[in-house]
Amino acid sequence: MKKQIIILLLIFIYGNILVSISQVEEVFSRGIEAFEEKEYSEALEYFLIIENEGISTPDLYYNIGNCYFRINEIGKSILYFKKALRINSNHKPSFRNLKYVLTFTKDKQSEKESDIIAVAWDRIINTFSLNVSAVLTLFLFCLIIIFINLTILKYRNREKTVPLFIISVLSFIFIIFFLISFLKWTDSYKNNEAVLISSTAIGYSGPDEEFTRVFTIHEGMIFKVEKNEDNWSLIKLPNGLGGWIKTAHFEFVSS
Amino acid sequence: MKRGFFVLSLIFIYQFFLFADISVESYVDKTKVGINDQIKLTIEFTGENANKIRTPDISKIRGFTNLGSSSSSSSNIVIVNGKMERTVTKSFTYKLQPQKEGTFLIPPINVRYKKQNLTTAPFRITVVEESQEPAPPTSNKFNRNEKKQSDKLTDNLFLIAEVDNRNVYKDEPITVNYRLYTKYDISNLSFAGEPNFNKFWKENIFTPSKIKFTRTNYNGMLFNTMLMRSVALFPSDTGNLIVPSLELLVDIRTKPASFFDFGSVKRYTIKSKSVGVKVKELPIENRPQNFSGAVGNFNFSSKISDTEIKVGDSFTYTLEIRGTGNIKHFDMPVLPELQHLRFIDPEVSIKINDNKISGTKTIKYLVIAQEKGSFTIPSISFSFFDTNQKKYITKKTRSFTINVAESDLSYIPSSSAQTLVQREGSDIGFIIKDTTLLTHIIYFNNFFYWLIWFLVLLSIPISLIYMKEQEKLSGNIDYLRQKKALKILKKYMKKATEYSRTNNVDFYYAIQTGLSSYLADKLRINRGSSAEIILSEIKHKNLSEDLYEKIQDIFDKCNQARFMPGGFSEDNIKKDYVLLKETVSEISKVKF
């Protein structure tokens, strides 16, 4: 009897999930239709409904970014492409569009460091998304365990040099992948990156308008937020300039 | 002493005031002038320090153009009774040209000099159309046969703007000739300025480079005439437009009055009368769709260099528009897109005749055949507004059929025509249409992900335990026997069950062997040990009396059935089988 109730419950929950998924897909396809008819703000509304449902995929963020670009909200557009890339740093369409949209900003964004090692490290880090590297790590772990088990079971009375060599090589690769995954994982929890969404913002030397003006930045600027205080935030621009701007002017890439 | 100093200083101050006194006077050479004449305005200052006066500002004078000024000064020293008096006269002379007819007031002109305000008297000047100056005598050449000879300057020197058409459509060209008629000896001619051709596209047709007159008859009188300027105008607006007037500076040589007089040159400014032109909008009805603003009269034709070609070969396709009108100011007809034929960007040339309103516009396409087959270049139409027939006319070229044959060459030498695909614009990528709308799961935060890790890791202790067991088995035969004992027992039990069903004597043999070897294995004694030895060994173990007796009973029964004659009866087998089953199940629970 108990078993039956549990099974019924499971079926019920699963069914609910299915229904909500099909509803979301309906909204999504309406968004696509609106976009194809060049009704960009309507399409945006649909996509934002899906986002409010708690669904966060890079593809959805990419579409939202596209809509914002079409209705000339460059800041929001950049924000959403960044969001897509935060989830999947290997999301090629978002990467391309972000690069394109960034040419529309008034302020020049920071250039990547030309340091070879930094570039190489960046490339390695960004080759796989967090999940892919997590799966690869697990796969390598399984391989190592299989080899260890084989060594235990089959090489009991034999020379163990070969399996041990294989295991050590695998372990080395495994450690690298584990480190990459771990770094990416901790990176994804660093939510200090933000994008300016209002058309201009003035940076002051302190959290009030009476302080000295330090800089003026324009919509679409990407920067790091270091501190929050009331309605003001201390930000650091890519070129190293720091200043306080009003918190209402920007949005965090990770929400 | 003090008093003397005071008197002296008084004298000095008096002197200073005396010398500072300056008087001013102004006059003009005439108060009635013709519009083309000039007046001379002179302002004269007299006084000891008149030299130091700056040029007076005459910008307050309205209705006249200041053509330039000059200044002169003279000084006069008179000594009377040993007292010296010095008078300086400074005069400024302005040349003024009236701008329009009417009566004008030359206002008082103020000059300040060392707190002294000097003001000239105002006077009136009347400007009339006729020149008030005596006209210079006309050239000898015209004096002979003429009876009615006018002395007036305007009758003998004038500029006429000849417009070929005063009622035109928008963009229809008109030609304006500015022609000078004169009876004077003219020593020099120059333009006073470029007329402002507002609301017209202007094309210069002719501007003379040297003075060259021809004789002509104008209204029954002979004149020297010269074309001063010729322009083609394309009205860019509708309504009553004004063709602006041209202004000329004419230098006329006067005849010498006597042997010692070499004559002089006098400058006159003359202006042509402005001419109004009525410009109509092009009719809207029946306007063809492909009308691109061509107005005039045109011929439209096309030419092709070759119609039988091979793949990869090229030919030229030429469109030509020839005619009169605004040939520079309209777009060319558009060529439709054609597959298999590659049109290289055309070469457009415009040849305009000297009259600026007729010419030829040529578009030359180089076409490369890319595939074999028969293709048609369709007829192309060109529309224009015919100003003579006052309607839109569409002309069409003939269409061409081109036969492209297979090329002998094994490859198409298209490299000369091939170019890298050019980027024509950039935009963001299109949205993604098919995607799975599931919340992105981060595996690192997922319980199942780590569960897999744990399970995989768990396999190591499992295999270690398994290994340990294996080692135990291989290192200890008794242990192995103990492990295998039950298996053997089961094998014999199976046999026994079969025999009991068929009431076979072998039943007892099977249970004896099975049970004894099972017990031997468990007790770790030799397999072949007799029942007595087994039983005595069992006694040392902790077995219940009941079970011990049962085992003993089974062994006895086996011996009876096997070795005692008549000890075997079919009835007993069923009973013994039940007993055996009970015993075995009890034994297997015992830990030896």
Coordinates of C-alpha atoms in Angstrom, one line a residue, chain B residues 246-523:
Chain B
L246 CA 24.9 89.8 -64.2
E247 CA 26.9 92.8 -63.2
L248 CA 29.8 94.2 -65.4
L249 CA 32.4 96.8 -64.9
V250 CA 33.0 98.5 -68.2
D251 CA 35.9 100.9 -68.9
I252 CA 35.0 103.4 -71.7
R253 CA 37.7 105.3 -73.5
T254 CA 36.7 108.9 -74.3
K255 CA 37.9 110.6 -77.5
P256 CA 40.8 112.9 -77.2
A257 CA 39.5 116.4 -77.3
S258 CA 42.6 118.0 -78.6
F259 CA 46.0 117.0 -79.9
F260 CA 47.4 117.1 -76.4
D261 CA 44.6 115.2 -74.8
F262 CA 45.1 111.5 -75.0
G263 CA 41.6 110.8 -73.8
S264 CA 40.7 109.2 -70.5
V265 CA 39.1 106.0 -69.4
K266 CA 36.0 106.1 -67.4
R267 CA 34.5 103.2 -65.5
Y268 CA 30.8 102.3 -65.5
T269 CA 28.9 99.6 -63.8
I270 CA 26.1 98.0 -65.8
K271 CA 23.6 95.3 -64.8
S272 CA 21.3 93.2 -66.8
K273 CA 17.7 93.1 -65.9
S274 CA 16.6 90.1 -64.0
V275 CA 14.3 87.7 -65.9
G276 CA 11.5 85.7 -64.4
V277 CA 11.0 82.0 -65.3
K278 CA 7.9 80.0 -64.6
V279 CA 8.7 76.5 -63.5
K280 CA 6.1 73.8 -63.4
E281 CA 6.1 70.6 -61.4
L282 CA 6.3 67.4 -63.4
P283 CA 2.8 65.8 -63.7
I284 CA 2.2 63.0 -61.2
E285 CA -0.4 61.1 -63.2
N286 CA 1.0 58.4 -65.5
R287 CA 4.4 58.7 -63.9
P288 CA 6.1 55.3 -64.5
Q289 CA 7.5 53.4 -61.5
N290 CA 11.0 53.4 -62.8
F291 CA 11.1 57.1 -63.4
S292 CA 14.3 58.4 -61.9
G293 CA 14.1 62.1 -62.7
A294 CA 15.2 62.3 -66.3
V295 CA 13.7 65.3 -68.1
G296 CA 14.3 66.0 -71.7
N297 CA 14.4 63.9 -74.8
F298 CA 16.4 60.8 -74.8
N299 CA 17.2 57.7 -76.8
F300 CA 17.9 54.5 -75.0
S301 CA 19.8 51.6 -76.6
S302 CA 21.8 48.5 -75.6
K303 CA 24.6 46.7 -77.3
I304 CA 26.2 43.3 -76.8
S305 CA 29.6 42.3 -78.1
D306 CA 29.0 38.6 -78.5
T307 CA 26.1 36.2 -78.2
E308 CA 27.9 32.9 -78.9
I309 CA 30.6 32.3 -76.2
K310 CA 32.2 29.6 -74.2
V311 CA 32.1 29.1 -70.4
G312 CA 34.5 31.4 -68.8
D313 CA 34.6 33.8 -71.7
S314 CA 33.4 37.4 -71.3
F315 CA 31.5 39.8 -73.4
T316 CA 30.5 43.4 -72.9
Y317 CA 27.0 44.6 -72.4
T318 CA 26.5 48.3 -73.0
L319 CA 23.6 50.6 -72.2
E320 CA 23.5 54.0 -73.7
I321 CA 21.3 57.0 -73.1
R322 CA 21.7 59.8 -75.6
G323 CA 19.8 63.0 -75.8
T324 CA 19.1 66.4 -74.5
G325 CA 18.1 67.2 -70.9
N326 CA 19.4 66.9 -67.4
I327 CA 21.7 64.1 -68.4
K328 CA 23.9 64.4 -65.4
H329 CA 21.2 64.5 -62.8
F330 CA 19.3 61.2 -63.0
D331 CA 20.0 57.6 -62.0
M332 CA 20.8 54.9 -64.4
P333 CA 18.3 52.1 -65.0
V334 CA 19.0 49.1 -62.8
L335 CA 20.0 45.8 -64.2
P336 CA 18.1 42.8 -62.9
E337 CA 20.1 40.0 -61.1
L338 CA 21.0 37.2 -63.5
Q339 CA 22.1 33.8 -62.5
H340 CA 25.0 32.1 -64.3
L341 CA 26.2 35.3 -65.7
R342 CA 28.5 37.4 -63.7
F343 CA 28.3 41.1 -64.2
I344 CA 31.4 43.0 -63.1
D345 CA 30.9 46.4 -61.7
P346 CA 30.1 48.7 -64.6
E347 CA 32.1 51.5 -66.1
V348 CA 29.9 54.6 -66.3
S349 CA 31.0 57.4 -68.6
I350 CA 29.1 60.6 -69.3
K351 CA 30.0 62.7 -72.3
I352 CA 28.4 66.1 -72.3
N353 CA 28.4 68.3 -75.4
D354 CA 29.6 71.9 -75.1
N355 CA 26.0 73.2 -74.7
K356 CA 25.9 71.2 -71.4
I357 CA 22.4 70.0 -72.0
S358 CA 22.9 67.2 -74.4
G359 CA 25.2 64.3 -74.3
T360 CA 25.6 60.6 -73.9
K361 CA 25.6 58.5 -70.8
T362 CA 27.2 55.0 -71.3
I363 CA 27.2 52.0 -68.9
K364 CA 29.5 49.2 -69.9
Y365 CA 29.3 45.9 -68.1
L366 CA 31.8 43.2 -68.5
V367 CA 29.9 39.9 -68.2
I368 CA 31.5 36.5 -67.6
A369 CA 29.6 33.4 -68.5
Q370 CA 29.8 30.9 -65.6
E371 CA 27.8 28.0 -66.8
K372 CA 26.9 26.4 -70.0
G373 CA 23.4 27.0 -71.4
S374 CA 21.2 29.6 -73.1
F375 CA 20.6 32.7 -71.1
T376 CA 18.6 35.8 -71.7
I377 CA 19.5 39.3 -70.8
P378 CA 16.0 40.8 -70.4
S379 CA 15.0 44.1 -72.0
I380 CA 15.5 47.0 -69.7
S381 CA 13.3 50.0 -69.6
F382 CA 14.1 53.7 -69.0
S383 CA 11.5 56.4 -68.4
F384 CA 11.8 60.1 -68.9
F385 CA 9.6 63.1 -69.1
D386 CA 9.4 64.5 -72.6
T387 CA 9.2 68.3 -72.5
N388 CA 8.0 68.6 -76.1
Q389 CA 5.2 66.1 -75.9
K390 CA 4.6 67.0 -72.3
K391 CA 4.2 63.4 -71.2
Y392 CA 6.2 60.5 -69.8
I393 CA 7.9 58.2 -72.3
T394 CA 9.3 54.7 -71.5
K395 CA 11.9 53.3 -73.9
K396 CA 13.0 49.7 -73.9
T397 CA 16.1 48.0 -75.1
R398 CA 15.9 44.7 -76.9
S399 CA 16.6 41.6 -75.0
F400 CA 19.5 39.3 -75.9
T401 CA 19.9 35.6 -75.8
I402 CA 23.3 34.3 -75.2
N403 CA 24.4 30.8 -75.9
V404 CA 27.2 29.6 -73.7
A405 CA 29.0 26.5 -74.9
E406 CA 31.1 24.1 -73.0
S407 CA 34.6 25.3 -72.6
D408 CA 37.5 23.4 -74.2
L409 CA 39.6 24.2 -71.2
S410 CA 39.5 21.8 -68.4
Y411 CA 39.2 24.5 -65.8
I412 CA 37.3 27.8 -65.9
P413 CA 39.8 30.6 -65.8
S414 CA 37.6 32.5 -63.4
S415 CA 40.4 33.5 -61.1
S416 CA 40.5 36.9 -62.8
A417 CA 36.9 37.4 -62.0
Q418 CA 36.9 35.7 -58.6
T419 CA 37.2 37.8 -55.5
L420 CA 37.1 37.0 -51.9
V421 CA 33.6 37.2 -50.5
Q422 CA 33.4 40.7 -49.1
R423 CA 31.8 41.7 -45.8
E424 CA 28.9 43.9 -46.6
G425 CA 27.7 44.6 -43.1
S426 CA 27.9 43.3 -39.6
D427 CA 25.3 42.4 -37.0
I428 CA 24.9 40.3 -34.0
G429 CA 24.1 36.6 -34.5
F430 CA 20.5 35.4 -34.7
I431 CA 18.7 34.1 -31.7
I432 CA 18.8 30.4 -30.8
K433 CA 15.6 28.7 -31.7
D434 CA 15.8 25.2 -30.4
T435 CA 17.1 24.7 -26.9
T436 CA 16.2 22.6 -23.9
L437 CA 14.7 24.9 -21.3
L438 CA 15.9 23.3 -18.2
T439 CA 17.6 25.1 -15.4
H440 CA 21.3 24.7 -15.8
I441 CA 22.5 22.3 -13.1
I442 CA 26.0 22.8 -11.8
Y443 CA 27.2 19.3 -11.3
F444 CA 29.6 20.4 -8.6
N445 CA 26.6 21.3 -6.5
N446 CA 24.7 18.2 -7.3
F447 CA 24.2 15.4 -4.8
F448 CA 24.2 12.6 -7.4
Y449 CA 27.4 13.7 -8.9
W450 CA 29.2 13.3 -5.6
L451 CA 27.3 10.0 -5.0
I452 CA 28.9 8.6 -8.2
W453 CA 32.3 9.6 -6.9
F454 CA 31.5 7.9 -3.6
L455 CA 30.3 4.7 -5.3
V456 CA 33.3 4.6 -7.6
L457 CA 35.6 5.1 -4.6
L458 CA 33.7 2.3 -2.8
S459 CA 34.8 -0.2 -5.3
I460 CA 38.4 -0.1 -4.0
P461 CA 37.5 -1.5 -0.5
I462 CA 35.2 -4.0 -2.1
S463 CA 37.9 -5.3 -4.3
L464 CA 40.3 -5.3 -1.4
I465 CA 38.0 -7.4 0.7
Y466 CA 37.4 -9.7 -2.3
M467 CA 41.2 -10.0 -2.6
K468 CA 41.6 -10.9 1.1
E469 CA 39.0 -13.6 0.8
Q470 CA 40.8 -15.0 -2.2
E471 CA 44.0 -15.1 -0.3
K472 CA 42.4 -16.9 2.6
L473 CA 41.0 -19.5 0.2
S474 CA 44.3 -20.1 -1.6
G475 CA 46.4 -20.1 1.6
N476 CA 44.3 -22.5 3.7
I477 CA 42.9 -25.8 2.3
D478 CA 40.9 -26.6 5.4
Y479 CA 39.2 -23.2 5.1
L480 CA 38.5 -24.0 1.5
R481 CA 37.0 -27.3 2.5
Q482 CA 34.9 -25.7 5.1
K483 CA 33.6 -23.2 2.4
K484 CA 33.0 -26.0 -0.1
A485 CA 31.4 -28.5 2.4
L486 CA 27.9 -27.2 2.0
K487 CA 28.2 -27.4 -1.8
I488 CA 29.1 -31.1 -1.6
L489 CA 26.4 -31.9 0.9
K490 CA 23.8 -30.2 -1.4
K491 CA 25.0 -32.3 -4.3
Y492 CA 24.5 -35.5 -2.4
M493 CA 21.2 -34.3 -1.0
K494 CA 20.0 -33.8 -4.6
K495 CA 20.9 -37.3 -5.5
A496 CA 19.2 -38.6 -2.3
T497 CA 16.0 -36.8 -3.1
E498 CA 16.0 -38.5 -6.5
Y499 CA 16.6 -42.0 -5.1
S500 CA 14.0 -41.6 -2.4
R501 CA 11.4 -41.0 -5.1
T502 CA 12.4 -44.2 -6.9
N503 CA 12.9 -46.2 -3.7
N504 CA 16.4 -47.0 -4.7
V505 CA 18.9 -48.5 -2.2
D506 CA 21.5 -46.1 -3.4
F507 CA 19.6 -43.5 -1.4
Y508 CA 21.5 -44.6 1.8
Y509 CA 24.8 -44.6 0.0
A510 CA 24.3 -41.1 -1.1
I511 CA 23.3 -39.7 2.2
Q512 CA 26.1 -41.5 4.0
T513 CA 28.8 -40.2 1.7
G514 CA 27.3 -36.7 1.6
L515 CA 26.9 -36.3 5.3
S516 CA 30.2 -37.9 6.2
S517 CA 32.2 -35.8 3.8
Y518 CA 30.4 -32.7 4.8
L519 CA 31.0 -33.3 8.4
A520 CA 34.6 -34.3 7.7
D521 CA 35.2 -31.0 5.8
K522 CA 33.6 -29.0 8.6
L523 CA 35.6 -30.9 11.3

